PDB file of C-alpha atoms in Angstrom:
ATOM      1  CA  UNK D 526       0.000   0.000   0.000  1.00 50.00           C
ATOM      2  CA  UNK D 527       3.147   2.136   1.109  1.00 45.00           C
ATOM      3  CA  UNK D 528       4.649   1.767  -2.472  1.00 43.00           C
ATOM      4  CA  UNK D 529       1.429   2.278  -4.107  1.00 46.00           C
ATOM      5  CA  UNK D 530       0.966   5.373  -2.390  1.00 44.00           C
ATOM      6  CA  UNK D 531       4.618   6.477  -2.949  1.00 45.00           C
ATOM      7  CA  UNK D 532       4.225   5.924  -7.012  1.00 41.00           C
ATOM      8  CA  UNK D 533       1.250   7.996  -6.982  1.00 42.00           C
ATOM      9  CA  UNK D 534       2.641  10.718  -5.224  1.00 40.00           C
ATOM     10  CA  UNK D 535       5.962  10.631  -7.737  1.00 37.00           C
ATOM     11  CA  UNK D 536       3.565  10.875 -10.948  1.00 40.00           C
ATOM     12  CA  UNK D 537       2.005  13.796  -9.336  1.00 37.00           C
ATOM     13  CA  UNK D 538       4.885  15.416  -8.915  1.00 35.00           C
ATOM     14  CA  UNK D 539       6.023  14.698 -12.168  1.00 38.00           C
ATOM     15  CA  UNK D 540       2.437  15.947 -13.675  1.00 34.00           C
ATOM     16  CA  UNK D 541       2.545  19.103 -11.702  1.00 37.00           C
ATOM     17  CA  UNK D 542       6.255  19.756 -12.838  1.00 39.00           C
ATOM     18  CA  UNK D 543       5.377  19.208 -16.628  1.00 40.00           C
ATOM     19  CA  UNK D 544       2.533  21.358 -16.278  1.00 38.00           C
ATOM     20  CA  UNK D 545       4.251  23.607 -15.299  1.00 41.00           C
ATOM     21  CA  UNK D 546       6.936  24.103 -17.654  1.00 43.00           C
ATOM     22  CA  UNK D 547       4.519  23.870 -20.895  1.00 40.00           C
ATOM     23  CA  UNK D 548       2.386  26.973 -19.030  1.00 42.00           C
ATOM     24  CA  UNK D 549       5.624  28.885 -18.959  1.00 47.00           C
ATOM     25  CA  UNK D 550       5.912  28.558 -15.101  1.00 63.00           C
ATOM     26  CA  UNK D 551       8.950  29.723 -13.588  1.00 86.00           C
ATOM     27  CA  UNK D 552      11.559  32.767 -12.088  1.00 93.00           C
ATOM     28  CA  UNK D 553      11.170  35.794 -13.592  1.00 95.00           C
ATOM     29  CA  UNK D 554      14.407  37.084 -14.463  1.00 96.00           C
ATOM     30  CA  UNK D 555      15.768  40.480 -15.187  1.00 97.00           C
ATOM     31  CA  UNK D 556      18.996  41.592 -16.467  1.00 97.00           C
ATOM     32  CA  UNK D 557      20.235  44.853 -17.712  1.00 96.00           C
ATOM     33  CA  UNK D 558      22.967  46.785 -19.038  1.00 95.00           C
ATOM     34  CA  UNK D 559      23.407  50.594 -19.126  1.00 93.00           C
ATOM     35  CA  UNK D 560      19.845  51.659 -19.718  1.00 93.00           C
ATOM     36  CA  UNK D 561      18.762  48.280 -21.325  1.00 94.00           C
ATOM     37  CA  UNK D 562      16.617  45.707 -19.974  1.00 96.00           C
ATOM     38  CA  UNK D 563      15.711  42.193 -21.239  1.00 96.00           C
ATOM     39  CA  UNK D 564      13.094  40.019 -18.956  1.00 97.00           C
ATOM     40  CA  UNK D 565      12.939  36.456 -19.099  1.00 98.00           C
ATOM     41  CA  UNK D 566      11.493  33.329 -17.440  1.00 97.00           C
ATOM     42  CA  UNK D 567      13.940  31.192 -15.941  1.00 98.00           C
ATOM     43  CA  UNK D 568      13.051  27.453 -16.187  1.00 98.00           C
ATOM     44  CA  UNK D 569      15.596  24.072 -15.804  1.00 98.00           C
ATOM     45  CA  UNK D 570      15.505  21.601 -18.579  1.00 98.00           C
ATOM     46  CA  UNK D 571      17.187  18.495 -17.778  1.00 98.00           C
ATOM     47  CA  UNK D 572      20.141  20.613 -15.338  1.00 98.00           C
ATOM     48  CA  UNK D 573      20.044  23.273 -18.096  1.00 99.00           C
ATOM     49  CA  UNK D 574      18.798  27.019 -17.000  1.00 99.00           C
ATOM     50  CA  UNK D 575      16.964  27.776 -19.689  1.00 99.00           C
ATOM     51  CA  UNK D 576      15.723  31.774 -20.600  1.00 99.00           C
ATOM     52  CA  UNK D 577      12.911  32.408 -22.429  1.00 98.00           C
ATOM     53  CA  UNK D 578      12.310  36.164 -23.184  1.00 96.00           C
ATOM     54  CA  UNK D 579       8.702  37.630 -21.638  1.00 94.00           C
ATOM     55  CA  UNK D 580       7.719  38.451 -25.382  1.00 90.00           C
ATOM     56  CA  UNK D 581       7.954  34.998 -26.133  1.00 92.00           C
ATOM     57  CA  UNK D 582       6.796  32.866 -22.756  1.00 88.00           C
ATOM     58  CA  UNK D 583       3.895  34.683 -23.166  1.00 88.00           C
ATOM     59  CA  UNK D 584       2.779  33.105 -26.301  1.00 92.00           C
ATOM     60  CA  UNK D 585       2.372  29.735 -24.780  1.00 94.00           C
ATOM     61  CA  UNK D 586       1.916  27.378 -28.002  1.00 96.00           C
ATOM     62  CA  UNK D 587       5.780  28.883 -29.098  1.00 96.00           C
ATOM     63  CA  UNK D 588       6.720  28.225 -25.193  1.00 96.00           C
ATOM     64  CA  UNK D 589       6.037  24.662 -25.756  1.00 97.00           C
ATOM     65  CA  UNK D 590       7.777  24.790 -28.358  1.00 97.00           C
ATOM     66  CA  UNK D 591      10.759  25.506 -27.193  1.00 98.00           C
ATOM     67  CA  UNK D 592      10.491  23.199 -24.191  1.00 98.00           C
ATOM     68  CA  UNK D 593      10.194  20.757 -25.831  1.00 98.00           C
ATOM     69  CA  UNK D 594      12.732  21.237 -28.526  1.00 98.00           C
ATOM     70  CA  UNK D 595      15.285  22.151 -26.013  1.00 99.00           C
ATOM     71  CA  UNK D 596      14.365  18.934 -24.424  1.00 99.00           C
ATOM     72  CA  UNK D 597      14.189  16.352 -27.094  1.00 98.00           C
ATOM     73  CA  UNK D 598      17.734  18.280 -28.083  1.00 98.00           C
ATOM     74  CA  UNK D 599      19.506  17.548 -25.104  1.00 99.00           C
ATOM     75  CA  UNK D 600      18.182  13.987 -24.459  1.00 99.00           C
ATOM     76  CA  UNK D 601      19.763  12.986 -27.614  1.00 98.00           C
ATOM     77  CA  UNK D 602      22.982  13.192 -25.924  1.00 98.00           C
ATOM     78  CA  UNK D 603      22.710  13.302 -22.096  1.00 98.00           C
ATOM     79  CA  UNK D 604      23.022   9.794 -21.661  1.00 97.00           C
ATOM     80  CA  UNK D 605      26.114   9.531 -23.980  1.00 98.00           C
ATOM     81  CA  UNK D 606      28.799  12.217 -23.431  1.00 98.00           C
ATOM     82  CA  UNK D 607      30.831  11.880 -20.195  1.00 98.00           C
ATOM     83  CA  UNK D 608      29.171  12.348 -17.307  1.00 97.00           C
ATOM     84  CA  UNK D 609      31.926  15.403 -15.707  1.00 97.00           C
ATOM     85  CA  UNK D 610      31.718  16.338 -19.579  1.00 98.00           C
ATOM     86  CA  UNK D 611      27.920  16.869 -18.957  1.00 99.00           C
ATOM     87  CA  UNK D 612      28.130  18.681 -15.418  1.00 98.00           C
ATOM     88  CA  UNK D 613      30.369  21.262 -17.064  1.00 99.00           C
ATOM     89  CA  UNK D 614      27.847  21.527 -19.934  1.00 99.00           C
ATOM     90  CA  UNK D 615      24.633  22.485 -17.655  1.00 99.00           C
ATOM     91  CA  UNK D 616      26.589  25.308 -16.350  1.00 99.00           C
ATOM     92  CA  UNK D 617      26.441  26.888 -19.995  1.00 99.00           C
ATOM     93  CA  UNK D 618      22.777  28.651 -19.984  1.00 99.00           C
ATOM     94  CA  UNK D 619      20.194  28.637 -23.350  1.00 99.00           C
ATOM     95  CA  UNK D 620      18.719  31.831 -24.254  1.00 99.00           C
ATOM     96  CA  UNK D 621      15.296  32.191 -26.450  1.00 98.00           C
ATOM     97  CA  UNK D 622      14.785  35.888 -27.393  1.00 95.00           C
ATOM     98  CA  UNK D 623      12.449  37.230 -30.344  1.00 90.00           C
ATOM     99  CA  UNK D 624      15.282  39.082 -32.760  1.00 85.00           C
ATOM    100  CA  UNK D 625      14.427  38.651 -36.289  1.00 73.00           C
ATOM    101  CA  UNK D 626      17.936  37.651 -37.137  1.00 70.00           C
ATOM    102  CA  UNK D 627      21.518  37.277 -36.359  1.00 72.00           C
ATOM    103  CA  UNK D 628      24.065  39.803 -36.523  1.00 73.00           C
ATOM    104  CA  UNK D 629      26.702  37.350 -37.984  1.00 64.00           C
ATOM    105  CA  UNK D 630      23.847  36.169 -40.660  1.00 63.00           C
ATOM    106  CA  UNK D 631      21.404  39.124 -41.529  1.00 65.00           C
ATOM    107  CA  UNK D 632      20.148  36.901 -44.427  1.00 67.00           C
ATOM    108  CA  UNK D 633      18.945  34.162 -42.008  1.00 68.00           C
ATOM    109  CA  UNK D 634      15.855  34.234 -39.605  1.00 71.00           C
ATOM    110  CA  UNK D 635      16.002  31.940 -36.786  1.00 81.00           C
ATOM    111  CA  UNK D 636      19.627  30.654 -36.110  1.00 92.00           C
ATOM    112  CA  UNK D 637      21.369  28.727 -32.856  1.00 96.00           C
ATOM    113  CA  UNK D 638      24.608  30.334 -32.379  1.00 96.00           C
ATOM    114  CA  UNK D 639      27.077  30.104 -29.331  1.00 98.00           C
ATOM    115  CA  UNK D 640      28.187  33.346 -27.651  1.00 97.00           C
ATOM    116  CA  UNK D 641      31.486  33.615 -26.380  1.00 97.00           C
ATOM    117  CA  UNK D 642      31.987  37.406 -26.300  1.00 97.00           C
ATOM    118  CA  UNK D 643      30.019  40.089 -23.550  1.00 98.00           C
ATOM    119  CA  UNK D 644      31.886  42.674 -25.671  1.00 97.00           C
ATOM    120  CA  UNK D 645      30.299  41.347 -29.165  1.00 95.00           C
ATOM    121  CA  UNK D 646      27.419  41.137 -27.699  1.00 96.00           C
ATOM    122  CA  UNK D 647      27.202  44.515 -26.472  1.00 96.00           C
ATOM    123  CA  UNK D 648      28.130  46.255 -29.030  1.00 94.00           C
ATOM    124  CA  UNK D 649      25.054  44.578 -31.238  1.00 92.00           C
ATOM    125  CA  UNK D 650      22.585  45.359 -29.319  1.00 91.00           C
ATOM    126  CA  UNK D 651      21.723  42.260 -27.910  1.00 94.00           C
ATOM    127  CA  UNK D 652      22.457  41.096 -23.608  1.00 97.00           C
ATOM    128  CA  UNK D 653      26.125  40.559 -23.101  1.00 98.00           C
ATOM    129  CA  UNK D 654      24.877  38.161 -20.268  1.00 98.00           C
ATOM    130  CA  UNK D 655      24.458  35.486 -23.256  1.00 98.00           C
ATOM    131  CA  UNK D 656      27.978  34.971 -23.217  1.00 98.00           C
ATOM    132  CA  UNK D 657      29.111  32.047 -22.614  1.00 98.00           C
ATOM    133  CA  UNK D 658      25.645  30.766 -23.881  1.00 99.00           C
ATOM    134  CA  UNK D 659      23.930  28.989 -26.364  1.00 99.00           C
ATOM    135  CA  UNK D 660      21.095  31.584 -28.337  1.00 98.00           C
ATOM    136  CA  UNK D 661      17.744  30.610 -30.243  1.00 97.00           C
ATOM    137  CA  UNK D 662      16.958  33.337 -32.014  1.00 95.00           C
ATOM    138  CA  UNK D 663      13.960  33.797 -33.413  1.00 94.00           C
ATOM    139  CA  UNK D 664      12.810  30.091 -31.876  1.00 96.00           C
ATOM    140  CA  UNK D 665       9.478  30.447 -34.641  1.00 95.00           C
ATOM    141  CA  UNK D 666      11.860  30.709 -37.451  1.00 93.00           C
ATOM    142  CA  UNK D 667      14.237  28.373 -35.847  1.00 95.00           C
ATOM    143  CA  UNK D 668      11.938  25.379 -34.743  1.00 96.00           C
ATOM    144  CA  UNK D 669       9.014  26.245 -36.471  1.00 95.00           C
ATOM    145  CA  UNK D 670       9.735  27.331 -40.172  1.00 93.00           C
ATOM    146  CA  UNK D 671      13.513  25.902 -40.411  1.00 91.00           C
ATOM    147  CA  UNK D 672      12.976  22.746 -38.371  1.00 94.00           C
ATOM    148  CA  UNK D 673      16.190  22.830 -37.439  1.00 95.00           C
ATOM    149  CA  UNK D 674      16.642  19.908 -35.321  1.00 95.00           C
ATOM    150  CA  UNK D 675      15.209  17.710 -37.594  1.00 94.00           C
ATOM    151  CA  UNK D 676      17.361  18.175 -40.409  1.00 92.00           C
ATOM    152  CA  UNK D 677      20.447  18.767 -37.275  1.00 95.00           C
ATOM    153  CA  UNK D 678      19.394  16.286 -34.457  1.00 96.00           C
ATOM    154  CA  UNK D 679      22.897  17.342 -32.726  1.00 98.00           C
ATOM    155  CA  UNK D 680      22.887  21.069 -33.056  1.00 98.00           C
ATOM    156  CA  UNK D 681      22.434  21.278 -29.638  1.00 99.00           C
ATOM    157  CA  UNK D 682      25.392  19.495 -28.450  1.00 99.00           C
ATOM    158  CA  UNK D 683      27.501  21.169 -31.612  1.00 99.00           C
ATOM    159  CA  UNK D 684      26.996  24.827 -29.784  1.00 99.00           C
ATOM    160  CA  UNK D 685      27.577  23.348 -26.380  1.00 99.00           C
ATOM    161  CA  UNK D 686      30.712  22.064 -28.025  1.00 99.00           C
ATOM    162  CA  UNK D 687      32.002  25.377 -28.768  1.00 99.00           C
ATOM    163  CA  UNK D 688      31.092  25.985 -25.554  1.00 99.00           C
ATOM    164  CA  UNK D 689      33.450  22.982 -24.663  1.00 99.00           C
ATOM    165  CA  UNK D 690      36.052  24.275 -26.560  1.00 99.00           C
ATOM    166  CA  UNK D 691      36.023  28.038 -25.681  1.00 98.00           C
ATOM    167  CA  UNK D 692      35.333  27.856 -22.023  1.00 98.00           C
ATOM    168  CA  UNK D 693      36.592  24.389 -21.104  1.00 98.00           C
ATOM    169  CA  UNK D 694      39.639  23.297 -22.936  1.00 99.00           C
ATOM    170  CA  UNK D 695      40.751  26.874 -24.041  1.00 98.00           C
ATOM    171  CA  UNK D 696      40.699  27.731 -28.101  1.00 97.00           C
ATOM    172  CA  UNK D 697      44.644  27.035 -28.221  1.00 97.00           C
ATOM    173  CA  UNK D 698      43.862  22.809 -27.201  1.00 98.00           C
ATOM    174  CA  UNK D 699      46.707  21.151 -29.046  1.00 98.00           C
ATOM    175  CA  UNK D 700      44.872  17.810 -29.399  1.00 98.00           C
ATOM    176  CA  UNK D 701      42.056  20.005 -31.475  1.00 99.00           C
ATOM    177  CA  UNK D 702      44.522  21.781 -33.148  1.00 98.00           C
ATOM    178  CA  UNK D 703      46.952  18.565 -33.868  1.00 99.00           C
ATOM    179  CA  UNK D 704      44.140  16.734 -35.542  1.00 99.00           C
ATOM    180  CA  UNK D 705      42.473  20.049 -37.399  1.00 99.00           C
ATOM    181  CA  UNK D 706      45.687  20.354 -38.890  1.00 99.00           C
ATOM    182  CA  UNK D 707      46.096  16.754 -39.648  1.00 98.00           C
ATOM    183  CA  UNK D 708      42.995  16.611 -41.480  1.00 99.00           C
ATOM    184  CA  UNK D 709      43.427  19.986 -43.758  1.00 98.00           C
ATOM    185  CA  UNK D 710      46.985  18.931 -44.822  1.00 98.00           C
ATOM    186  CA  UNK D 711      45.435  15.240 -45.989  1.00 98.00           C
ATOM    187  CA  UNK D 712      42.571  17.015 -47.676  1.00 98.00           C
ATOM    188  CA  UNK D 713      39.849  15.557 -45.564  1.00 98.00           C
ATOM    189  CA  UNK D 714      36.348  17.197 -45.381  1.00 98.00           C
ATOM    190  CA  UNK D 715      37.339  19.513 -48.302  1.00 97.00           C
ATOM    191  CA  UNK D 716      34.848  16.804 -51.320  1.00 96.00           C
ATOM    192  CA  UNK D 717      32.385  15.473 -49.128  1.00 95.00           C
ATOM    193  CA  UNK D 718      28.797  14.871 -50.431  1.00 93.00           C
ATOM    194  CA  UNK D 719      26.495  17.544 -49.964  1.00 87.00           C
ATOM    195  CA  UNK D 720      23.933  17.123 -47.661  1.00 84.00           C
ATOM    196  CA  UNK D 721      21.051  16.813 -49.932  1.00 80.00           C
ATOM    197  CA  UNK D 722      22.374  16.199 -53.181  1.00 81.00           C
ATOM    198  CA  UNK D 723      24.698  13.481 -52.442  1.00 76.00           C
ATOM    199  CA  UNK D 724      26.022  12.959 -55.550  1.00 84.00           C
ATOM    200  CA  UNK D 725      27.214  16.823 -55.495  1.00 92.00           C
ATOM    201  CA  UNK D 726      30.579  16.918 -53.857  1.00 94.00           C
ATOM    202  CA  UNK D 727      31.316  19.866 -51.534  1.00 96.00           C
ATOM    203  CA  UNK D 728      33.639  21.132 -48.649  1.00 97.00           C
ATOM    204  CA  UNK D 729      32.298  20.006 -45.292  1.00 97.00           C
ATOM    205  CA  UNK D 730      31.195  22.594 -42.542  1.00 96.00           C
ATOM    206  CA  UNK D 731      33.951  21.114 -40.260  1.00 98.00           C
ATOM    207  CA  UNK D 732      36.545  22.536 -42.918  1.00 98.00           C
ATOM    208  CA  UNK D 733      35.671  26.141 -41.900  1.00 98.00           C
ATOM    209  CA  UNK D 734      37.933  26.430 -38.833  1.00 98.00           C
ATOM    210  CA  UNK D 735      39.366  24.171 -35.947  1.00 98.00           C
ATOM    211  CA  UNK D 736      35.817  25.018 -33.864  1.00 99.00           C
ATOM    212  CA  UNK D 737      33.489  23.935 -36.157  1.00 98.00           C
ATOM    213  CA  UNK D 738      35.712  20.556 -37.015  1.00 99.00           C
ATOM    214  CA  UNK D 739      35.842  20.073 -32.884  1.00 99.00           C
ATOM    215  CA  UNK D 740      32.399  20.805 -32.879  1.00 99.00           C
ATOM    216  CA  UNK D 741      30.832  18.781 -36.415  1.00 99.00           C
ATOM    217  CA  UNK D 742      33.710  15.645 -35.348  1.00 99.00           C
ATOM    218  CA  UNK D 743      31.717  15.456 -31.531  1.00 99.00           C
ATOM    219  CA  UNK D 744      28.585  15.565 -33.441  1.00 98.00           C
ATOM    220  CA  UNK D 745      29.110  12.238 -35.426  1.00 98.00           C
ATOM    221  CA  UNK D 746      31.249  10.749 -32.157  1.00 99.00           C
ATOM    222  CA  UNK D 747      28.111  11.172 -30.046  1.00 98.00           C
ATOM    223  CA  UNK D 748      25.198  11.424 -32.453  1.00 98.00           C
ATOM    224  CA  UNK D 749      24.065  11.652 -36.164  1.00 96.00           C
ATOM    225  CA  UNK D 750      25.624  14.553 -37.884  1.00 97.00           C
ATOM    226  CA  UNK D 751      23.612  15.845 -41.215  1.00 94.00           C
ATOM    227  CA  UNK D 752      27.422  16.242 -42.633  1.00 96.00           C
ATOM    228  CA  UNK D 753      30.061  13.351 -43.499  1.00 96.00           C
ATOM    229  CA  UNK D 754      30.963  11.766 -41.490  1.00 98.00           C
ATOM    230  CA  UNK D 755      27.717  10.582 -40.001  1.00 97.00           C
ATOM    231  CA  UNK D 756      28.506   8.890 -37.050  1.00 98.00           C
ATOM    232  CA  UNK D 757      31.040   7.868 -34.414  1.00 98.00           C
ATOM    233  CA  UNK D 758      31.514   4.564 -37.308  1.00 98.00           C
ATOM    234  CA  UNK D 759      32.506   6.596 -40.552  1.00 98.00           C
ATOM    235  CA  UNK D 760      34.378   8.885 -38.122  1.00 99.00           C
ATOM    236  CA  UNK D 761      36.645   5.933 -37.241  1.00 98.00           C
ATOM    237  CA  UNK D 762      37.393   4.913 -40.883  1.00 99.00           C
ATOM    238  CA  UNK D 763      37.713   8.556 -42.065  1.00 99.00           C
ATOM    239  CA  UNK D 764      39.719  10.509 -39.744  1.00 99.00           C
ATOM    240  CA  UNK D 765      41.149   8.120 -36.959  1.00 99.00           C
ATOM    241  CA  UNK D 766      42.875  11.082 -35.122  1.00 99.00           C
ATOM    242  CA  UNK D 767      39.595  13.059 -34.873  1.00 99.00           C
ATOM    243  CA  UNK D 768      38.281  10.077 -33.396  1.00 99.00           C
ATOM    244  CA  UNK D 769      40.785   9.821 -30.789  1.00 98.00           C
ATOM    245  CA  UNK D 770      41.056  13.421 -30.429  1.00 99.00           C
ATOM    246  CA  UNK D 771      37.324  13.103 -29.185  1.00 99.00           C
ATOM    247  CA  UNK D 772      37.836  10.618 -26.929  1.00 98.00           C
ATOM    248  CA  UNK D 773      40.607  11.916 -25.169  1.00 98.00           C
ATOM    249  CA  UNK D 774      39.121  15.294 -24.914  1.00 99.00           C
ATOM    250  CA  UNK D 775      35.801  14.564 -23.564  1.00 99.00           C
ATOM    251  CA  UNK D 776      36.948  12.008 -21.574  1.00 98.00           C
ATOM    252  CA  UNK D 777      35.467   9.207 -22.578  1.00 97.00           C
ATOM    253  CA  UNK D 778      35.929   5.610 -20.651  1.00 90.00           C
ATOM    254  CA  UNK D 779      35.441   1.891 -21.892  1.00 81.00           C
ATOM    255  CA  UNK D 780      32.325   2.624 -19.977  1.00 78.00           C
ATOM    256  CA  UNK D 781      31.295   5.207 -22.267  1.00 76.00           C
ATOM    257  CA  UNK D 782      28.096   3.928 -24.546  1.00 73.00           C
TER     258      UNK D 782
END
């Protein structure tokens, strides 16, 4: 009867603490800067504190949305990646705020960037809290109209990467930089096929820069990344010392799935 009881009382809970996240429930945060103000509410996802600007909570279909986008995004790897690997990620904060588009990409509504820089930030108008953070702008655009984490299952881990890589390990790593280097003086990642015309050959993504190769390589170590290599498999067989590079860096253990 005891155990009965105590079941009942745990799917309560868990009922009254879904509810409450898809109404929008939780701290109402403000933060400013000079003579700007941006108000959020402040909700935990999975050990993530997650900010969703006032302008947008308030619209509660988009607010479940992004719950449960942010959600879904993170369980896809929470499990997987090193456990100290994932305590270091919850302490890196997701922002949703209602900009049209992104500074970097004017051309593009609804992106998910990382922001490393309060100064960068600042200086475009937008909270220099965000940084170090991962940013949904425009989450209608982004989850709605581009879908993006259907056609990139992993995005979320590949900003929390750079996050990784910025905060974490420090952009001068010489394991990232050892097997970057490696891989642009074999010519890897330079012909790959495209994503949807695969018969179309084209320079990967992870070609841009030592960040997005860290970032695209623990993509397809941990997950499914829309780009070749796919997965922790064609990884292996394609670039061996990214592989490695991964393991060693995120620390991963036989025990590791």
């Amino acid at each position: 009867m005891k155990l009965k009881i105590n079941l009942i009382t745990t799917a309560l809970v868990a009922i009254f603490m879904s509810l409450s996240l898809s109404s929008g429930h939780g701290e109402s945060v403000t933060y400013k800067d000079g003579k700007k103000v941006w108000n959020y509410e402040k909700v935990q996802v999975l050990g993530w504190d997650l900010y969703i600007e006032k302008s947008i909570s308030k619209d509660k279909a988009l607010n479940d949305v992004i719950l449960k986008e942010v959600r879904e995004g993170i369980e896809r790897f929470i499990k997987i990646v090193p456990s100290d690997a994932i305590k270091f990620l919850q302490t890196i904060p997701i922002w949703a705020s209602n900009e049209p588009t992104y500074p970097m990409r004017k051309n593009e509504r609804g992106v998910i960037p990382f922001h490393r820089d309060k100064t960068w930030l600042r200086v475009h108008d937008l909270n220099p809290h965000m940084a170090p953070g991962v940013h949904i702008i425009n989450p209608r655009a982004a989850l709605l109209d581009h879908k993006i984490f259907e056609w990139g299952p992993m995005t979320m881990l590949h900003e929390l990467a750079h996050a990784y890589h910025n905060v974490k390990l420090g952009l001068s790593n010489p394991e990232i930089k050892k097997a970057y280097g490696s891989a642009m003086a074999r010519g890897l990642y330079l012909k790959v096929p495209d994503r949807k015309i695969k018969n179309k050959k084209v320079k990967a993504y992870a070609a841009t820069n030592k960040e997005e190769y860290f970032a695209e390589v623990t993509e397809a170590y941990f997950g499914k990344n829309d780009w070749f290599p796919h997965n922790r498999k064609e990884l292996k067989e394609y670039d061996p010392k990214a592989y490695h590079m991964v393991e060693k860096v995120w620390g991963v253990t036989k025990n590791t799935p």
